[in-house]
CSV table of C-alpha atoms in Angstrom, one decimal:
chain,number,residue,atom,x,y,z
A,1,UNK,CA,20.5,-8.1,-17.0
A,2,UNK,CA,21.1,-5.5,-19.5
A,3,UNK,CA,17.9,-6.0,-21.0
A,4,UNK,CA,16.3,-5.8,-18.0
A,5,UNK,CA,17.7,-2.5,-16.8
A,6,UNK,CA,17.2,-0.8,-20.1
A,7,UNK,CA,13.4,-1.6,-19.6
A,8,UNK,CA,13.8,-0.1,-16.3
A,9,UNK,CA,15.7,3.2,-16.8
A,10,UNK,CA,13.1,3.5,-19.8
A,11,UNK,CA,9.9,3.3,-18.0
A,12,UNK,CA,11.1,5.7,-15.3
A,13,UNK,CA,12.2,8.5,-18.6
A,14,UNK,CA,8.5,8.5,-18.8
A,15,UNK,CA,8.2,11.8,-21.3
A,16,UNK,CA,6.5,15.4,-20.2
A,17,UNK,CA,4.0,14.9,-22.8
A,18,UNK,CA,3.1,11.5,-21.6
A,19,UNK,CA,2.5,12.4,-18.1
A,20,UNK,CA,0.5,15.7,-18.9
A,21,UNK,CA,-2.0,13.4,-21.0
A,22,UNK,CA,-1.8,10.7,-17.9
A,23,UNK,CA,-3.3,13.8,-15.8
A,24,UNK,CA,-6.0,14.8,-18.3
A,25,UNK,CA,-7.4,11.3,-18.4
A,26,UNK,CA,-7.0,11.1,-14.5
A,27,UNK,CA,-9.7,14.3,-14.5
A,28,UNK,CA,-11.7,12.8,-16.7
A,29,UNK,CA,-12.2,10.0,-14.3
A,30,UNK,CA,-12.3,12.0,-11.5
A,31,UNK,CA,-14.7,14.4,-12.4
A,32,UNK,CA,-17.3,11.0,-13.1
A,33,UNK,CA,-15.9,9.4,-9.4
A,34,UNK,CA,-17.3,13.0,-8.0
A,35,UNK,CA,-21.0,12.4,-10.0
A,36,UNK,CA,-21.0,8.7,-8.9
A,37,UNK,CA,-20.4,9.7,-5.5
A,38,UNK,CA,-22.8,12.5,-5.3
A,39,UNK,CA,-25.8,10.0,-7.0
A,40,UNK,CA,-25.0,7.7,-4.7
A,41,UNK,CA,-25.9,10.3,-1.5
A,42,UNK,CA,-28.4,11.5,-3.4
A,43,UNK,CA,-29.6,7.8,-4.3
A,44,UNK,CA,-28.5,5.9,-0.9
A,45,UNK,CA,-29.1,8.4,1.7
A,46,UNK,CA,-30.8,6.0,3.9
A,47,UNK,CA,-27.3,3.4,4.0
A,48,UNK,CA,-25.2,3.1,6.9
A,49,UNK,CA,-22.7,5.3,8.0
A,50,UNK,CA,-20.0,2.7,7.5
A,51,UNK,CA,-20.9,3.2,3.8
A,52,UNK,CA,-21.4,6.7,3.3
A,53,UNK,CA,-17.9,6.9,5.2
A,54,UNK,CA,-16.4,4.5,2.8
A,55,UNK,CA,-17.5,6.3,0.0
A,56,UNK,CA,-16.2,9.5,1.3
A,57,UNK,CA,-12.6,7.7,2.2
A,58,UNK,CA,-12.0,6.5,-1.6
A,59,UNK,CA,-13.7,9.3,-2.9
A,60,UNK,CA,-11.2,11.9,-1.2
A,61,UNK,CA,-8.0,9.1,-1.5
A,62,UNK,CA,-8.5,9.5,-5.5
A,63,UNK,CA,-9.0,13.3,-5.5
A,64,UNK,CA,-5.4,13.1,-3.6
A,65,UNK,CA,-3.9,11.1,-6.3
A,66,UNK,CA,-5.3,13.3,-9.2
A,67,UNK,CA,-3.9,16.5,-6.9
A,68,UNK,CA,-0.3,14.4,-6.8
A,69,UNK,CA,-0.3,13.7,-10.3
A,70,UNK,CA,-0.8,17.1,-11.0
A,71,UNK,CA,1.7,18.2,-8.7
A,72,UNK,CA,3.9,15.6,-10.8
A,73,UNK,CA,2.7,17.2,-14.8
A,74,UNK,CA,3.3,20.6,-13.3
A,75,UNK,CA,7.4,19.9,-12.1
A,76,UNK,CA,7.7,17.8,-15.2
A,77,UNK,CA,5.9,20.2,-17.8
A,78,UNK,CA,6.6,23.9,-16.3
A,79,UNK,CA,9.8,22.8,-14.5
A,80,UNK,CA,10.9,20.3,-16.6
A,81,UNK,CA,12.7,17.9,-14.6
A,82,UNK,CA,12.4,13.8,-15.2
A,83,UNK,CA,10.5,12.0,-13.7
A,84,UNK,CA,12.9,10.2,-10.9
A,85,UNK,CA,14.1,14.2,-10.2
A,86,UNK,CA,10.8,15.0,-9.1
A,87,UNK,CA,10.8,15.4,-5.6
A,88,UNK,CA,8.5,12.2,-3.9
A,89,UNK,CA,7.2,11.2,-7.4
A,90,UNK,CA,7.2,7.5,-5.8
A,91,UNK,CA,4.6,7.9,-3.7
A,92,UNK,CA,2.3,8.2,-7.1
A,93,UNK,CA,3.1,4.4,-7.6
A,94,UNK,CA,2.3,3.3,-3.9
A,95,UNK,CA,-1.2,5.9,-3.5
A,96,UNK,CA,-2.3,3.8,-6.6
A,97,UNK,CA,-1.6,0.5,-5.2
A,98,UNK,CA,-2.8,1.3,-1.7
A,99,UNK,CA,-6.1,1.8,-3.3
A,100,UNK,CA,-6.6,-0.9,-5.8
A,101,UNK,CA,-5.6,-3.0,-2.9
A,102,UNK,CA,-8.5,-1.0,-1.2
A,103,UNK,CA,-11.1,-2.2,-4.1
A,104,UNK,CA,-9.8,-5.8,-4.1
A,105,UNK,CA,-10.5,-6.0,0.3
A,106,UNK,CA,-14.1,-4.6,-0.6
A,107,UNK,CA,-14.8,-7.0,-3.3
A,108,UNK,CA,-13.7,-9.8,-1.2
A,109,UNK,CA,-15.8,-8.8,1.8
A,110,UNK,CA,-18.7,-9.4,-0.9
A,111,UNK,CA,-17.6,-12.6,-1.7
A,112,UNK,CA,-17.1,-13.8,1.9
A,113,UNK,CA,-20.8,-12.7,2.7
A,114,UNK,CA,-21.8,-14.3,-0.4
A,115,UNK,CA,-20.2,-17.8,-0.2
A,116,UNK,CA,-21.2,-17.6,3.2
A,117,UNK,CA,-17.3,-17.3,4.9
A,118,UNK,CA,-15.6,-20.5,2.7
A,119,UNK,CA,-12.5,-20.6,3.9
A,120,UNK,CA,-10.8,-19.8,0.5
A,121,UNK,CA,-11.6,-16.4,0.7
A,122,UNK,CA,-9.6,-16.3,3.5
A,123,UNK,CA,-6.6,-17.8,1.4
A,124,UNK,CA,-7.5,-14.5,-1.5
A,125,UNK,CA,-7.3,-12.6,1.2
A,126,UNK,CA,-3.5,-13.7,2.5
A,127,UNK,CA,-3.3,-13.4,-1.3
A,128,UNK,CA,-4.1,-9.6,-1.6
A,129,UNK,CA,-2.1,-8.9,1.5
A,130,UNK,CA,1.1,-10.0,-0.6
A,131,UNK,CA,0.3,-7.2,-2.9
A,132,UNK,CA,0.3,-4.4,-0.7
A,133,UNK,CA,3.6,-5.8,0.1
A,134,UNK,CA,4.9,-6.3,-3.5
A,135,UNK,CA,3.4,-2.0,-4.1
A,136,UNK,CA,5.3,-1.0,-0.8
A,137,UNK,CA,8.9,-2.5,-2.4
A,138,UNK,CA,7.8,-1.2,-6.0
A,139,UNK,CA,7.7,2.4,-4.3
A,140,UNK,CA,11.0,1.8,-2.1
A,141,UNK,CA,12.8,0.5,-5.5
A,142,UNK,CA,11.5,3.7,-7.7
A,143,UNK,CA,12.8,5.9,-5.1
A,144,UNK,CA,16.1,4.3,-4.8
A,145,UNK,CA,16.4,4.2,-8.4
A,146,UNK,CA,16.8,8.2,-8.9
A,147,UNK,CA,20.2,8.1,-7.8
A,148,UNK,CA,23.0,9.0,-9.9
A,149,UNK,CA,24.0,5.2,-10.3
A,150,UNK,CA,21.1,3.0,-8.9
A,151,UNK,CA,22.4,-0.6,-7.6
A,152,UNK,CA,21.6,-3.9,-9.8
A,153,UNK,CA,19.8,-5.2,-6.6
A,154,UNK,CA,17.3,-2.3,-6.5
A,155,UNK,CA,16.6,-2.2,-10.3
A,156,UNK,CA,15.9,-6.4,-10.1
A,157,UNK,CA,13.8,-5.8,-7.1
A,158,UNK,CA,11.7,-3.2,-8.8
A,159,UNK,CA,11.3,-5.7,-11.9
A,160,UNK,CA,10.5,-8.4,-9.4
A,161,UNK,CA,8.2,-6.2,-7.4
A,162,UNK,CA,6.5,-4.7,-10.3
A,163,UNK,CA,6.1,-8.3,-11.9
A,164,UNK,CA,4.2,-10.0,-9.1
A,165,UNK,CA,2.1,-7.3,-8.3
A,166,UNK,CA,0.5,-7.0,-11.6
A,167,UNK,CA,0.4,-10.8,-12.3
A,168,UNK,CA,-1.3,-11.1,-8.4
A,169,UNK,CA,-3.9,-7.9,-9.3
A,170,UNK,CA,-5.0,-10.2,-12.7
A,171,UNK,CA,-5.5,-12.9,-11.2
A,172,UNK,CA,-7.5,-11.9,-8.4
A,173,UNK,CA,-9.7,-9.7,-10.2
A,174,UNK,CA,-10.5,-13.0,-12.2
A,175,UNK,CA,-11.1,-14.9,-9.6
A,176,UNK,CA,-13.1,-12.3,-7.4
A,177,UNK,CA,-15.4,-11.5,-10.4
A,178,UNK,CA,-16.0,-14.8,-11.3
A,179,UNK,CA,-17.0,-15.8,-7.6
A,180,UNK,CA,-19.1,-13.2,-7.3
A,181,UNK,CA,-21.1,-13.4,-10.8
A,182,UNK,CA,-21.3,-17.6,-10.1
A,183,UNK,CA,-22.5,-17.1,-6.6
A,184,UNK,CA,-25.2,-14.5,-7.7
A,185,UNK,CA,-26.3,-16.0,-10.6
A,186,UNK,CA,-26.9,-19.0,-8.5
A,187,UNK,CA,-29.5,-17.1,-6.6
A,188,UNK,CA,-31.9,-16.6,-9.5
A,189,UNK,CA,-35.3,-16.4,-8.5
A,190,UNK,CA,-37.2,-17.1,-11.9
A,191,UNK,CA,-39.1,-13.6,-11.1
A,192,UNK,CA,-38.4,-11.8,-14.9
A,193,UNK,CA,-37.9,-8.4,-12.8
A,194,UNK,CA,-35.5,-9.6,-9.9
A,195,UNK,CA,-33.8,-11.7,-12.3
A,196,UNK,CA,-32.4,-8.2,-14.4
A,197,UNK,CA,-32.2,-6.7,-11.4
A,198,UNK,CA,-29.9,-9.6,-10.6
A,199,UNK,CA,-27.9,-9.3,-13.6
A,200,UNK,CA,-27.3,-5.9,-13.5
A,201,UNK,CA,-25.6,-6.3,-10.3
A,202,UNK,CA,-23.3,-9.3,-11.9
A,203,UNK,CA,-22.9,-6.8,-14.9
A,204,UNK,CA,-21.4,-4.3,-12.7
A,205,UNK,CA,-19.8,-6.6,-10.3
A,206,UNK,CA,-17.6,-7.9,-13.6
A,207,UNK,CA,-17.2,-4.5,-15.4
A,208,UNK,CA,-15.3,-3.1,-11.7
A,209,UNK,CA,-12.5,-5.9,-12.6
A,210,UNK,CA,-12.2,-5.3,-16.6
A,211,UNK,CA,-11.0,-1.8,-16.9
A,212,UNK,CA,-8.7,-2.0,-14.5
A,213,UNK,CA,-7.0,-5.7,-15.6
A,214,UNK,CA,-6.7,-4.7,-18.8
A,215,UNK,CA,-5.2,-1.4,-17.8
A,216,UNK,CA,-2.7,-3.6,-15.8
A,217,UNK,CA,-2.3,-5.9,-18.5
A,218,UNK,CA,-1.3,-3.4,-21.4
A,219,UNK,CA,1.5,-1.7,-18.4
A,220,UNK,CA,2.9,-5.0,-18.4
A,221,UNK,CA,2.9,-5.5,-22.3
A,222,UNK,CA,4.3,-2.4,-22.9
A,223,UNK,CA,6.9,-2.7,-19.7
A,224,UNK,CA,8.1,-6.3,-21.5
A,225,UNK,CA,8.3,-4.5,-25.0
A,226,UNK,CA,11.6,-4.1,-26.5
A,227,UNK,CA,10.4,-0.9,-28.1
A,228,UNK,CA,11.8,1.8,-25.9
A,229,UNK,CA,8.9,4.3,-26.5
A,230,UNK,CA,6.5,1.5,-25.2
A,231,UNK,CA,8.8,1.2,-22.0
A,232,UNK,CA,8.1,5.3,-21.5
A,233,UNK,CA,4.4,5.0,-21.8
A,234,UNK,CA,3.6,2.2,-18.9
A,235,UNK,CA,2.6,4.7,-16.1
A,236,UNK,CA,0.6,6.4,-18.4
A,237,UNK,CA,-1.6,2.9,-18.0
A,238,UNK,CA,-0.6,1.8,-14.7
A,239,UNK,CA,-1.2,5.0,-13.1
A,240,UNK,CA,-5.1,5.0,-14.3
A,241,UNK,CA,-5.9,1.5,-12.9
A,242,UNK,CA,-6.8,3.3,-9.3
A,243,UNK,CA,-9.0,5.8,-10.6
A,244,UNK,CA,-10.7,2.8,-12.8
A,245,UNK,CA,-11.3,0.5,-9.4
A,246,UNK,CA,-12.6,3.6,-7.6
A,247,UNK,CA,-15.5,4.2,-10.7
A,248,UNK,CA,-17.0,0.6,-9.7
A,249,UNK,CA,-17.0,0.9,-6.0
A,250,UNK,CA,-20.1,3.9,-5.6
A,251,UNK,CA,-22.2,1.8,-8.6
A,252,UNK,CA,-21.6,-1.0,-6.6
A,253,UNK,CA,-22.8,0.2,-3.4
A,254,UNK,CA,-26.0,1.3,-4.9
A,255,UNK,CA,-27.1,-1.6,-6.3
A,256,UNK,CA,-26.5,-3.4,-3.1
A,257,UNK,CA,-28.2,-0.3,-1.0
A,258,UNK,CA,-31.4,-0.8,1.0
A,259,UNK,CA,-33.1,2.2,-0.7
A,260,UNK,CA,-32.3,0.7,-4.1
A,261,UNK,CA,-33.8,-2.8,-3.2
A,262,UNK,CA,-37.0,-1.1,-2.2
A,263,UNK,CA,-37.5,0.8,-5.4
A,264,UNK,CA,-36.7,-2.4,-7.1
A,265,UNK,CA,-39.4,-3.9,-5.1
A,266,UNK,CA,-41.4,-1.4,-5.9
A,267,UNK,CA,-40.7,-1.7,-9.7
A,268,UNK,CA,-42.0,-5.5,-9.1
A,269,UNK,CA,-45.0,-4.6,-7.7
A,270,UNK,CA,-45.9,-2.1,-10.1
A,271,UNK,CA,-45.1,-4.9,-13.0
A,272,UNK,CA,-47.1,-7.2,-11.5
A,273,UNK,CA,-49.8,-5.1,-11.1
A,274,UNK,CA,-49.8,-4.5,-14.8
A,275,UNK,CA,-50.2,-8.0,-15.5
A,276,UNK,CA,-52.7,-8.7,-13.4
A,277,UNK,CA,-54.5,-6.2,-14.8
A,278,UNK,CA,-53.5,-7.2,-18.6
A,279,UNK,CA,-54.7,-10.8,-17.7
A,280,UNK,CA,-57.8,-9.8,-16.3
A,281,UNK,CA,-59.0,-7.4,-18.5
């Protein structure tokens, strides 16, 4: 138990320094999440209004998180206070767990359409509802935890909490990614062109789940260490795994976008053409 709550009050003495380069790197992202979402407007202008509105929705939700997190370096760099002093620096934790849970709804919606509504996805999806609950009690156990003597009960249900939601998040993202690249790849069509077309869209489909899982995996690691300057640095890592889910979901779009089909259709044609014209000639 001691062990347990030294991890604990470790990971929440998270360092000024470490949270100021937490918010650089959260900018960085952001700044690319703004690019991808202006290319895809640019790109997908034709796609429905459910989309566009989609891609506003997680677009704004991580511009809020990067202005909370800098809300956070400012009270912890200019105002030095801790991290559990700052005033609502809880809802940093849930914000970034409402919206990977938002990434891991949107790739199941792909794989219900593309297994055609098998049943399991409807288990995956009970699944991922049980880590929006394990991200609300994470949140309610960090903000218990900044009183002057937090209880046992709230400091094993944050190590609880924090435990099954990063073991749930890995394992769907494996499972998601792997139903998605099996199901497409099953659709091959033989046609060179729509064939790399094809696999660019598993490409991207798998790359939306790596970042992030191994973000979530090296948080874990380093919450586990029994190096107390690996216990400070986990929400360094876990913190970025939001912005990471949010840089697949505009790609992601596009390659599934009417527009984009047509230009790859047109791409076909025009590469046909060519070697009908090489073979005639």
């Amino acid at each position: 138990m001691n062990i347990v709550t030294d991890r604990t009050i470790h990971a929440v003495e998270e360092p000024p320094g470490a949270i100021l380069v937490g918010v650089f790197i959260q900018f960085f992202f952001q700044g690319i999440i703004v690019i991808e979402a202006g290319q895809y407007y640019e790109v997908c202008y034709e796609d429905s209004w459910g989309r566009n509105l989609f891609v506003a929705f997680v677009t704004l939700l991580s511009l809020a998180q990067t202005a909370f997190e800098g809300y956070i370096a400012w009270k912890a760099n200019v105002e030095s206070r801790m991290l559990l002093r700052i005033p609502r620096a809880w809802f940093a934790i849930f914000l970034n767990g409402f919206i990977s849970g938002i990434n891991k709804l949107f790739l199941l919606r792909r794989c219900w359409r593309v297994t055609k509504g098998n049943w399991w996805i409807a288990v995956l999806f009970a699944f991922t509802i049980t880590t929006y609950v394990a991200n609300i009690l994470i949140a309610v156990a960090f903000s218990r935890l900044s009183a002057v003597n937090p209880k046992p009960s709230d400091v094993i249900l944050s190590v609880i909490s924090f435990s099954y939601w990063t073991t749930a998040v890995l394992v769907l993202d494996v499972i998601l990614s792997v139903i998605l690249a099996f199901f497409l790849w099953k659709n091959k069509t033989g046609v060179h062109h729509l064939d790399r077309a094809l696999l660019r869209f598993c490409a991207v489909a798998t790359e939306s789940a790596v970042w992030p899982s191994l973000c979530v995996a090296v948080s874990a690691g380093l919450f586990f260490s029994h190096n107390a300057n690996a216990n400070r640095l986990v929400f360094v890592f876990l913190l970025q795994t939001g912005k990471l889910y949010t840089l697949s979901i505009p790609p992601h779009l596009e390659r599934k976008s009417p527009t984009t089909r047509k230009n790859e259709i047109r791409r076909l044609c025009a590469g046909l053409v060519r070697e009908l014209v090489l073979a005639t000639s």
